[in-house]
């Protein structure tokens, strides 16, 4: 990961290897720089489309070797600034730069200098992100400089983006190296020295408490489950609770997934990773909030004692669940975790989960699906999603969706009647049975994992949901 710092240099005196300059439609181009390069910038900028790059060699006329121009369009938003910083940083890396500069802070963008610098810094770090544990990167930038006067934004950007990168690392890790017991170890290590209380419930504690539904999902696995509870009290008062699905590998259980659908299922703990990263960030940013995290880790395996289709299980809140498909395990784990989280009397509960393939069909990798029982809470989530470009789109949770999960044998069944469609809503309608307090659910199944390289990262884990959560906590 590069170290991003703020430097006061002007573009003309910048001494790194490569400099990134933004080209804004209809805005005056840096005339001194253009003059030194004999008008090359104006010429190249003329046809430069938004978020496209063009490289100019400086031929010894400037202290840096290459100038990377990036199109910003007419009225660049913070989102464009973030993406432009990511894309151009990749070009700098391709050019072999060891130290590169970004001069996008001077672009004419809405928002404070702090917001802009944060977006730029996030863009640089996330754009350059690579998962290098098992495959080394051939090109690497050590230092990136943001030109201007915005130390605070650069500091926040570093902090947030490095935690998003950490969440990505956890999601990208092989499932065999991150079963629940190993997740506990990793989380304890990463939170060392931070003012976050960690309380971990293992199998026997979960049995004593009666989290039978969560334990049912775990029965087919040789690895014990962990409910990891985090408590960051940046201000005394009623907490907000964040709940994360942490299925470290989802085979589907006895309702086994086909091989193709199982390939990426190490990502099924992305909700827990995002909640972990958000709470770590809240503590590091010293946010004045009280936030609880409930990370529910288990594997979903088809081992000898695995729970079976047709089983009826009793959740923590005493409601009974008919399990018709063991692959709809996330909602079963969350049912118990949400109901248990409510005993801590939070003002609101927000769960993040890679819950349904149906949500991927509905919204693709582009956005999370948002559903819940409390519109003011969801409005806040939408505002944070828009502010951070960590997208969330509300889907309705009409009463009819609950009809489709009525069971002949239990209070509720874990899949909807055949042909009822709206799979993401069926998942949320199921979860609704286990909450009484203001609640919303983010189905991050689409954006949590990218199949291809993108402006803000590579293929694989993305850290989706985390930046919006941090923003939400900042606004509490
Ligand atoms: N973890 C999956 C959901 C998922 C699918 C996440 C694709 C990311 C990408 C979840 O546990 C699951 O298998 N859901 C089933 C539910 C169905 C059986 C009602 C699904 O979506 O197919
Ligand atoms: Zn599943
Ligand atoms: Zn799953």
mmCIF file of C-alpha atoms in Angstrom, residues 89-371:
data_model
loop_
_atom_site.group_PDB
_atom_site.id
_atom_site.type_symbol
_atom_site.label_atom_id
_atom_site.label_comp_id
_atom_site.label_asym_id
_atom_site.label_seq_id
_atom_site.Cartn_x
_atom_site.Cartn_y
_atom_site.Cartn_z
ATOM 1 C CA UNK A 89 -2.819 6.136 -10.032
ATOM 2 C CA UNK A 90 -2.924 2.852 -11.952
ATOM 3 C CA UNK A 91 -1.463 4.623 -15.007
ATOM 4 C CA UNK A 92 1.344 6.020 -12.820
ATOM 5 C CA UNK A 93 2.062 2.500 -11.607
ATOM 6 C CA UNK A 94 2.154 1.205 -15.197
ATOM 7 C CA UNK A 95 4.697 3.927 -15.997
ATOM 8 C CA UNK A 96 6.922 2.446 -13.298
ATOM 9 C CA UNK A 97 6.712 5.441 -10.945
ATOM 10 C CA UNK A 98 8.018 5.006 -7.414
ATOM 11 C CA UNK A 99 6.797 8.410 -6.289
ATOM 12 C CA UNK A 100 3.853 10.076 -7.949
ATOM 13 C CA UNK A 101 1.836 13.236 -7.381
ATOM 14 C CA UNK A 102 -1.845 14.073 -7.742
ATOM 15 C CA UNK A 103 -2.854 17.667 -8.489
ATOM 16 C CA UNK A 104 -6.618 17.118 -8.577
ATOM 17 C CA UNK A 105 -7.244 19.082 -5.386
ATOM 18 C CA UNK A 106 -7.139 22.290 -7.399
ATOM 19 C CA UNK A 107 -10.059 21.164 -9.581
ATOM 20 C CA UNK A 108 -13.316 23.008 -9.256
ATOM 21 C CA UNK A 109 -15.319 20.462 -7.254
ATOM 22 C CA UNK A 110 -18.059 20.933 -4.656
ATOM 23 C CA UNK A 111 -17.233 20.051 -1.072
ATOM 24 C CA UNK A 112 -14.601 21.257 1.357
ATOM 25 C CA UNK A 113 -10.882 20.805 0.716
ATOM 26 C CA UNK A 114 -10.968 18.111 3.408
ATOM 27 C CA UNK A 115 -13.728 16.162 1.596
ATOM 28 C CA UNK A 116 -11.927 16.478 -1.729
ATOM 29 C CA UNK A 117 -8.568 15.427 -0.318
ATOM 30 C CA UNK A 118 -10.208 12.484 1.427
ATOM 31 C CA UNK A 119 -11.861 11.365 -1.829
ATOM 32 C CA UNK A 120 -8.575 11.741 -3.743
ATOM 33 C CA UNK A 121 -6.609 9.807 -1.140
ATOM 34 C CA UNK A 122 -9.206 7.036 -1.015
ATOM 35 C CA UNK A 123 -9.113 6.863 -4.811
ATOM 36 C CA UNK A 124 -5.325 6.516 -4.889
ATOM 37 C CA UNK A 125 -5.123 3.815 -2.209
ATOM 38 C CA UNK A 126 -8.138 1.823 -3.389
ATOM 39 C CA UNK A 127 -7.184 2.174 -7.045
ATOM 40 C CA UNK A 128 -3.724 0.788 -6.337
ATOM 41 C CA UNK A 129 -5.028 -1.970 -4.056
ATOM 42 C CA UNK A 130 -3.759 -5.451 -4.882
ATOM 43 C CA UNK A 131 -4.065 -8.672 -2.930
ATOM 44 C CA UNK A 132 -0.435 -9.698 -2.769
ATOM 45 C CA UNK A 133 -0.443 -12.479 -0.178
ATOM 46 C CA UNK A 134 -0.224 -15.263 -2.760
ATOM 47 C CA UNK A 135 0.881 -13.394 -5.894
ATOM 48 C CA UNK A 136 3.456 -10.644 -5.748
ATOM 49 C CA UNK A 137 2.930 -7.435 -7.678
ATOM 50 C CA UNK A 138 5.603 -6.583 -10.249
ATOM 51 C CA UNK A 139 5.074 -2.827 -10.079
ATOM 52 C CA UNK A 140 4.524 -0.924 -6.877
ATOM 53 C CA UNK A 141 4.326 2.766 -5.992
ATOM 54 C CA UNK A 142 5.849 3.535 -2.599
ATOM 55 C CA UNK A 143 4.755 7.141 -2.151
ATOM 56 C CA UNK A 144 1.939 9.235 -3.470
ATOM 57 C CA UNK A 145 1.683 12.972 -2.855
ATOM 58 C CA UNK A 146 -1.478 15.000 -2.896
ATOM 59 C CA UNK A 147 -0.501 18.520 -3.947
ATOM 60 C CA UNK A 148 -2.129 21.242 -1.879
ATOM 61 C CA UNK A 149 -3.102 22.220 1.624
ATOM 62 C CA UNK A 150 -5.354 19.491 3.007
ATOM 63 C CA UNK A 151 -3.560 17.394 5.614
ATOM 64 C CA UNK A 152 -6.780 16.503 7.430
ATOM 65 C CA UNK A 153 -8.488 15.093 4.330
ATOM 66 C CA UNK A 154 -5.393 13.109 3.392
ATOM 67 C CA UNK A 155 -5.191 11.714 6.932
ATOM 68 C CA UNK A 156 -8.836 10.626 6.893
ATOM 69 C CA UNK A 157 -8.530 9.215 3.388
ATOM 70 C CA UNK A 158 -5.519 7.110 4.415
ATOM 71 C CA UNK A 159 -7.299 5.802 7.470
ATOM 72 C CA UNK A 160 -10.565 4.885 5.750
ATOM 73 C CA UNK A 161 -8.972 3.423 2.614
ATOM 74 C CA UNK A 162 -6.455 1.347 4.542
ATOM 75 C CA UNK A 163 -9.293 -0.156 6.549
ATOM 76 C CA UNK A 164 -11.270 -0.845 3.359
ATOM 77 C CA UNK A 165 -8.121 -2.558 2.071
ATOM 78 C CA UNK A 166 -7.955 -4.608 5.265
ATOM 79 C CA UNK A 167 -11.588 -5.705 4.793
ATOM 80 C CA UNK A 168 -10.720 -6.640 1.200
ATOM 81 C CA UNK A 169 -7.759 -8.691 2.397
ATOM 82 C CA UNK A 170 -10.030 -10.622 4.765
ATOM 83 C CA UNK A 171 -12.587 -11.263 2.009
ATOM 84 C CA UNK A 172 -9.875 -12.312 -0.462
ATOM 85 C CA UNK A 173 -8.213 -14.717 1.995
ATOM 86 C CA UNK A 174 -8.727 -18.429 1.291
ATOM 87 C CA UNK A 175 -11.663 -19.877 3.213
ATOM 88 C CA UNK A 176 -9.420 -22.582 4.680
ATOM 89 C CA UNK A 177 -7.318 -19.883 6.320
ATOM 90 C CA UNK A 178 -10.157 -17.878 7.822
ATOM 91 C CA UNK A 179 -12.546 -20.230 9.569
ATOM 92 C CA UNK A 180 -14.249 -18.639 12.619
ATOM 93 C CA UNK A 181 -11.484 -19.446 15.122
ATOM 94 C CA UNK A 182 -8.882 -17.908 12.817
ATOM 95 C CA UNK A 183 -11.138 -14.883 12.235
ATOM 96 C CA UNK A 184 -11.217 -14.310 15.988
ATOM 97 C CA UNK A 185 -7.423 -14.353 16.092
ATOM 98 C CA UNK A 186 -7.105 -11.951 13.150
ATOM 99 C CA UNK A 187 -9.662 -9.522 14.556
ATOM 100 C CA UNK A 188 -8.051 -9.489 17.993
ATOM 101 C CA UNK A 189 -4.672 -8.774 16.359
ATOM 102 C CA UNK A 190 -5.992 -5.940 14.225
ATOM 103 C CA UNK A 191 -7.830 -4.261 17.112
ATOM 104 C CA UNK A 192 -4.943 -4.402 19.550
ATOM 105 C CA UNK A 193 -4.355 -1.098 21.316
ATOM 106 C CA UNK A 194 -7.658 0.401 20.188
ATOM 107 C CA UNK A 195 -10.386 1.381 22.668
ATOM 108 C CA UNK A 196 -12.717 -1.397 21.505
ATOM 109 C CA UNK A 197 -13.990 -4.036 23.923
ATOM 110 C CA UNK A 198 -14.033 -7.508 22.400
ATOM 111 C CA UNK A 199 -16.316 -10.214 23.739
ATOM 112 C CA UNK A 200 -16.373 -13.556 21.977
ATOM 113 C CA UNK A 201 -19.025 -16.262 22.270
ATOM 114 C CA UNK A 202 -17.993 -19.798 21.279
ATOM 115 C CA UNK A 203 -20.117 -22.881 20.821
ATOM 116 C CA UNK A 204 -20.880 -23.577 24.486
ATOM 117 C CA UNK A 205 -21.795 -19.944 25.248
ATOM 118 C CA UNK A 206 -24.058 -19.848 22.196
ATOM 119 C CA UNK A 207 -25.688 -23.087 23.377
ATOM 120 C CA UNK A 208 -26.255 -21.694 26.858
ATOM 121 C CA UNK A 209 -27.785 -18.510 25.464
ATOM 122 C CA UNK A 210 -30.022 -20.417 23.055
ATOM 123 C CA UNK A 211 -28.720 -19.219 19.693
ATOM 124 C CA UNK A 212 -29.871 -22.551 18.278
ATOM 125 C CA UNK A 213 -30.525 -21.297 14.755
ATOM 126 C CA UNK A 214 -26.989 -19.927 14.387
ATOM 127 C CA UNK A 215 -25.659 -23.232 15.781
ATOM 128 C CA UNK A 216 -27.811 -25.259 13.352
ATOM 129 C CA UNK A 217 -25.977 -23.695 10.410
ATOM 130 C CA UNK A 218 -22.677 -24.556 12.054
ATOM 131 C CA UNK A 219 -23.494 -28.250 12.590
ATOM 132 C CA UNK A 220 -22.107 -29.458 9.271
ATOM 133 C CA UNK A 221 -18.711 -27.855 9.924
ATOM 134 C CA UNK A 222 -15.740 -29.184 11.885
ATOM 135 C CA UNK A 223 -14.861 -25.625 12.907
ATOM 136 C CA UNK A 224 -16.620 -24.032 15.874
ATOM 137 C CA UNK A 225 -18.595 -20.834 15.314
ATOM 138 C CA UNK A 226 -17.765 -17.467 16.822
ATOM 139 C CA UNK A 227 -20.031 -14.563 17.626
ATOM 140 C CA UNK A 228 -17.570 -11.706 17.972
ATOM 141 C CA UNK A 229 -18.970 -8.667 19.743
ATOM 142 C CA UNK A 230 -17.237 -5.310 19.486
ATOM 143 C CA UNK A 231 -18.071 -2.321 21.642
ATOM 144 C CA UNK A 232 -16.675 1.113 20.842
ATOM 145 C CA UNK A 233 -17.959 3.745 23.233
ATOM 146 C CA UNK A 234 -16.715 7.042 21.800
ATOM 147 C CA UNK A 235 -19.519 8.738 23.722
ATOM 148 C CA UNK A 236 -21.666 7.383 26.541
ATOM 149 C CA UNK A 237 -25.259 6.683 25.599
ATOM 150 C CA UNK A 238 -27.557 4.344 23.736
ATOM 151 C CA UNK A 239 -25.562 2.406 21.124
ATOM 152 C CA UNK A 240 -26.309 1.684 17.502
ATOM 153 C CA UNK A 241 -25.808 -1.984 16.550
ATOM 154 C CA UNK A 242 -24.132 -3.192 13.358
ATOM 155 C CA UNK A 243 -24.575 -6.855 12.490
ATOM 156 C CA UNK A 244 -22.492 -8.697 9.867
ATOM 157 C CA UNK A 245 -23.000 -12.038 8.149
ATOM 158 C CA UNK A 246 -19.731 -13.895 8.530
ATOM 159 C CA UNK A 247 -20.155 -17.177 6.660
ATOM 160 C CA UNK A 248 -16.494 -17.923 6.009
ATOM 161 C CA UNK A 249 -17.453 -20.437 3.349
ATOM 162 C CA UNK A 250 -20.870 -21.199 1.917
ATOM 163 C CA UNK A 251 -21.103 -24.584 0.230
ATOM 164 C CA UNK A 252 -24.888 -24.388 0.489
ATOM 165 C CA UNK A 253 -24.789 -27.219 3.038
ATOM 166 C CA UNK A 254 -26.820 -30.305 2.094
ATOM 167 C CA UNK A 255 -28.675 -28.134 -0.455
ATOM 168 C CA UNK A 256 -25.246 -28.081 -2.074
ATOM 169 C CA UNK A 257 -24.380 -25.308 -4.490
ATOM 170 C CA UNK A 258 -23.300 -26.217 -8.025
ATOM 171 C CA UNK A 259 -19.513 -25.872 -8.492
ATOM 172 C CA UNK A 260 -19.743 -22.622 -10.455
ATOM 173 C CA UNK A 261 -21.798 -20.890 -7.772
ATOM 174 C CA UNK A 262 -19.448 -22.062 -5.019
ATOM 175 C CA UNK A 263 -16.254 -20.651 -6.577
ATOM 176 C CA UNK A 264 -16.465 -17.248 -4.897
ATOM 177 C CA UNK A 265 -18.145 -18.266 -1.653
ATOM 178 C CA UNK A 266 -15.153 -17.330 0.493
ATOM 179 C CA UNK A 267 -16.670 -13.847 0.102
ATOM 180 C CA UNK A 268 -19.737 -14.767 2.173
ATOM 181 C CA UNK A 269 -18.246 -13.085 5.249
ATOM 182 C CA UNK A 270 -17.994 -9.684 3.544
ATOM 183 C CA UNK A 271 -20.759 -8.223 5.748
ATOM 184 C CA UNK A 272 -18.816 -9.059 8.903
ATOM 185 C CA UNK A 273 -15.603 -7.709 7.338
ATOM 186 C CA UNK A 274 -17.307 -4.398 6.530
ATOM 187 C CA UNK A 275 -18.746 -4.033 10.048
ATOM 188 C CA UNK A 276 -15.356 -4.841 11.553
ATOM 189 C CA UNK A 277 -13.634 -2.242 9.346
ATOM 190 C CA UNK A 278 -16.251 0.394 10.108
ATOM 191 C CA UNK A 279 -15.924 -0.007 13.883
ATOM 192 C CA UNK A 280 -12.127 -0.048 13.687
ATOM 193 C CA UNK A 281 -12.311 3.168 11.650
ATOM 194 C CA UNK A 282 -14.741 4.779 14.114
ATOM 195 C CA UNK A 283 -12.271 4.119 16.945
ATOM 196 C CA UNK A 284 -9.264 5.359 14.966
ATOM 197 C CA UNK A 285 -11.149 8.478 13.892
ATOM 198 C CA UNK A 286 -12.209 8.906 17.542
ATOM 199 C CA UNK A 287 -15.817 9.419 16.428
ATOM 200 C CA UNK A 288 -18.124 10.469 19.262
ATOM 201 C CA UNK A 289 -20.492 7.499 18.872
ATOM 202 C CA UNK A 290 -21.402 4.400 20.799
ATOM 203 C CA UNK A 291 -21.450 1.477 18.386
ATOM 204 C CA UNK A 292 -21.754 -2.263 18.898
ATOM 205 C CA UNK A 293 -20.670 -4.825 16.327
ATOM 206 C CA UNK A 294 -21.968 -8.396 16.087
ATOM 207 C CA UNK A 295 -19.899 -10.502 13.709
ATOM 208 C CA UNK A 296 -21.479 -13.918 13.219
ATOM 209 C CA UNK A 297 -18.851 -16.340 11.935
ATOM 210 C CA UNK A 298 -19.540 -19.904 10.848
ATOM 211 C CA UNK A 299 -18.979 -22.134 7.868
ATOM 212 C CA UNK A 300 -21.949 -23.611 6.009
ATOM 213 C CA UNK A 301 -20.807 -27.184 5.298
ATOM 214 C CA UNK A 302 -22.550 -30.486 4.491
ATOM 215 C CA UNK A 303 -20.737 -32.524 7.198
ATOM 216 C CA UNK A 304 -22.181 -35.603 8.910
ATOM 217 C CA UNK A 305 -24.272 -33.708 11.439
ATOM 218 C CA UNK A 306 -25.349 -30.964 9.055
ATOM 219 C CA UNK A 307 -28.820 -29.454 9.492
ATOM 220 C CA UNK A 308 -31.265 -30.846 7.009
ATOM 221 C CA UNK A 309 -34.036 -29.645 4.746
ATOM 222 C CA UNK A 310 -37.266 -30.178 6.643
ATOM 223 C CA UNK A 311 -35.695 -29.515 10.058
ATOM 224 C CA UNK A 312 -37.572 -27.114 12.293
ATOM 225 C CA UNK A 313 -35.325 -25.043 14.543
ATOM 226 C CA UNK A 314 -36.061 -22.545 17.284
ATOM 227 C CA UNK A 315 -34.401 -19.149 17.180
ATOM 228 C CA UNK A 316 -33.217 -17.037 20.123
ATOM 229 C CA UNK A 317 -36.505 -15.094 20.175
ATOM 230 C CA UNK A 318 -38.411 -18.446 20.361
ATOM 231 C CA UNK A 319 -39.805 -18.216 16.846
ATOM 232 C CA UNK A 320 -39.589 -21.470 14.918
ATOM 233 C CA UNK A 321 -38.024 -21.782 11.468
ATOM 234 C CA UNK A 322 -38.697 -24.508 8.936
ATOM 235 C CA UNK A 323 -35.481 -25.013 6.991
ATOM 236 C CA UNK A 324 -36.351 -25.923 3.424
ATOM 237 C CA UNK A 325 -33.071 -24.981 1.848
ATOM 238 C CA UNK A 326 -29.821 -25.102 3.826
ATOM 239 C CA UNK A 327 -28.275 -22.681 1.331
ATOM 240 C CA UNK A 328 -30.474 -19.875 2.677
ATOM 241 C CA UNK A 329 -28.250 -19.976 5.766
ATOM 242 C CA UNK A 330 -27.362 -16.297 6.069
ATOM 243 C CA UNK A 331 -30.864 -15.337 7.192
ATOM 244 C CA UNK A 332 -30.818 -18.122 9.807
ATOM 245 C CA UNK A 333 -27.522 -16.919 11.256
ATOM 246 C CA UNK A 334 -28.762 -13.321 11.201
ATOM 247 C CA UNK A 335 -32.116 -14.242 12.761
ATOM 248 C CA UNK A 336 -30.399 -15.278 15.979
ATOM 249 C CA UNK A 337 -27.746 -12.573 15.831
ATOM 250 C CA UNK A 338 -30.260 -9.751 15.313
ATOM 251 C CA UNK A 339 -32.566 -11.044 18.049
ATOM 252 C CA UNK A 340 -29.629 -11.389 20.436
ATOM 253 C CA UNK A 341 -28.272 -7.942 19.506
ATOM 254 C CA UNK A 342 -31.641 -6.461 20.499
ATOM 255 C CA UNK A 343 -31.058 -7.504 24.127
ATOM 256 C CA UNK A 344 -28.401 -4.753 24.249
ATOM 257 C CA UNK A 345 -31.220 -2.261 23.545
ATOM 258 C CA UNK A 346 -29.630 -0.349 20.658
ATOM 259 C CA UNK A 347 -31.391 2.663 19.147
ATOM 260 C CA UNK A 348 -31.212 0.951 15.756
ATOM 261 C CA UNK A 349 -29.888 -2.195 14.088
ATOM 262 C CA UNK A 350 -28.229 -2.283 10.680
ATOM 263 C CA UNK A 351 -27.218 -5.599 9.198
ATOM 264 C CA UNK A 352 -24.885 -6.148 6.254
ATOM 265 C CA UNK A 353 -25.029 -9.471 4.476
ATOM 266 C CA UNK A 354 -24.205 -11.173 1.192
ATOM 267 C CA UNK A 355 -27.684 -12.599 1.473
ATOM 268 C CA UNK A 356 -29.186 -13.339 -1.929
ATOM 269 C CA UNK A 357 -28.264 -14.036 -5.526
ATOM 270 C CA UNK A 358 -31.588 -12.358 -6.310
ATOM 271 C CA UNK A 359 -30.192 -9.010 -5.169
ATOM 272 C CA UNK A 360 -27.284 -9.484 -7.584
ATOM 273 C CA UNK A 361 -29.828 -10.063 -10.350
ATOM 274 C CA UNK A 362 -31.761 -6.937 -9.343
ATOM 275 C CA UNK A 363 -28.907 -4.475 -8.869
ATOM 276 C CA UNK A 364 -25.744 -6.161 -10.147
ATOM 277 C CA UNK A 365 -22.378 -5.228 -8.687
ATOM 278 C CA UNK A 366 -23.418 -1.601 -8.873
ATOM 279 C CA UNK A 367 -25.435 -1.254 -5.684
ATOM 280 C CA UNK A 368 -26.475 -2.877 -2.435
ATOM 281 C CA UNK A 369 -30.165 -3.468 -1.791
ATOM 282 C CA UNK A 370 -31.639 -1.706 1.217
ATOM 283 C CA UNK A 371 -34.764 -2.844 3.052
#
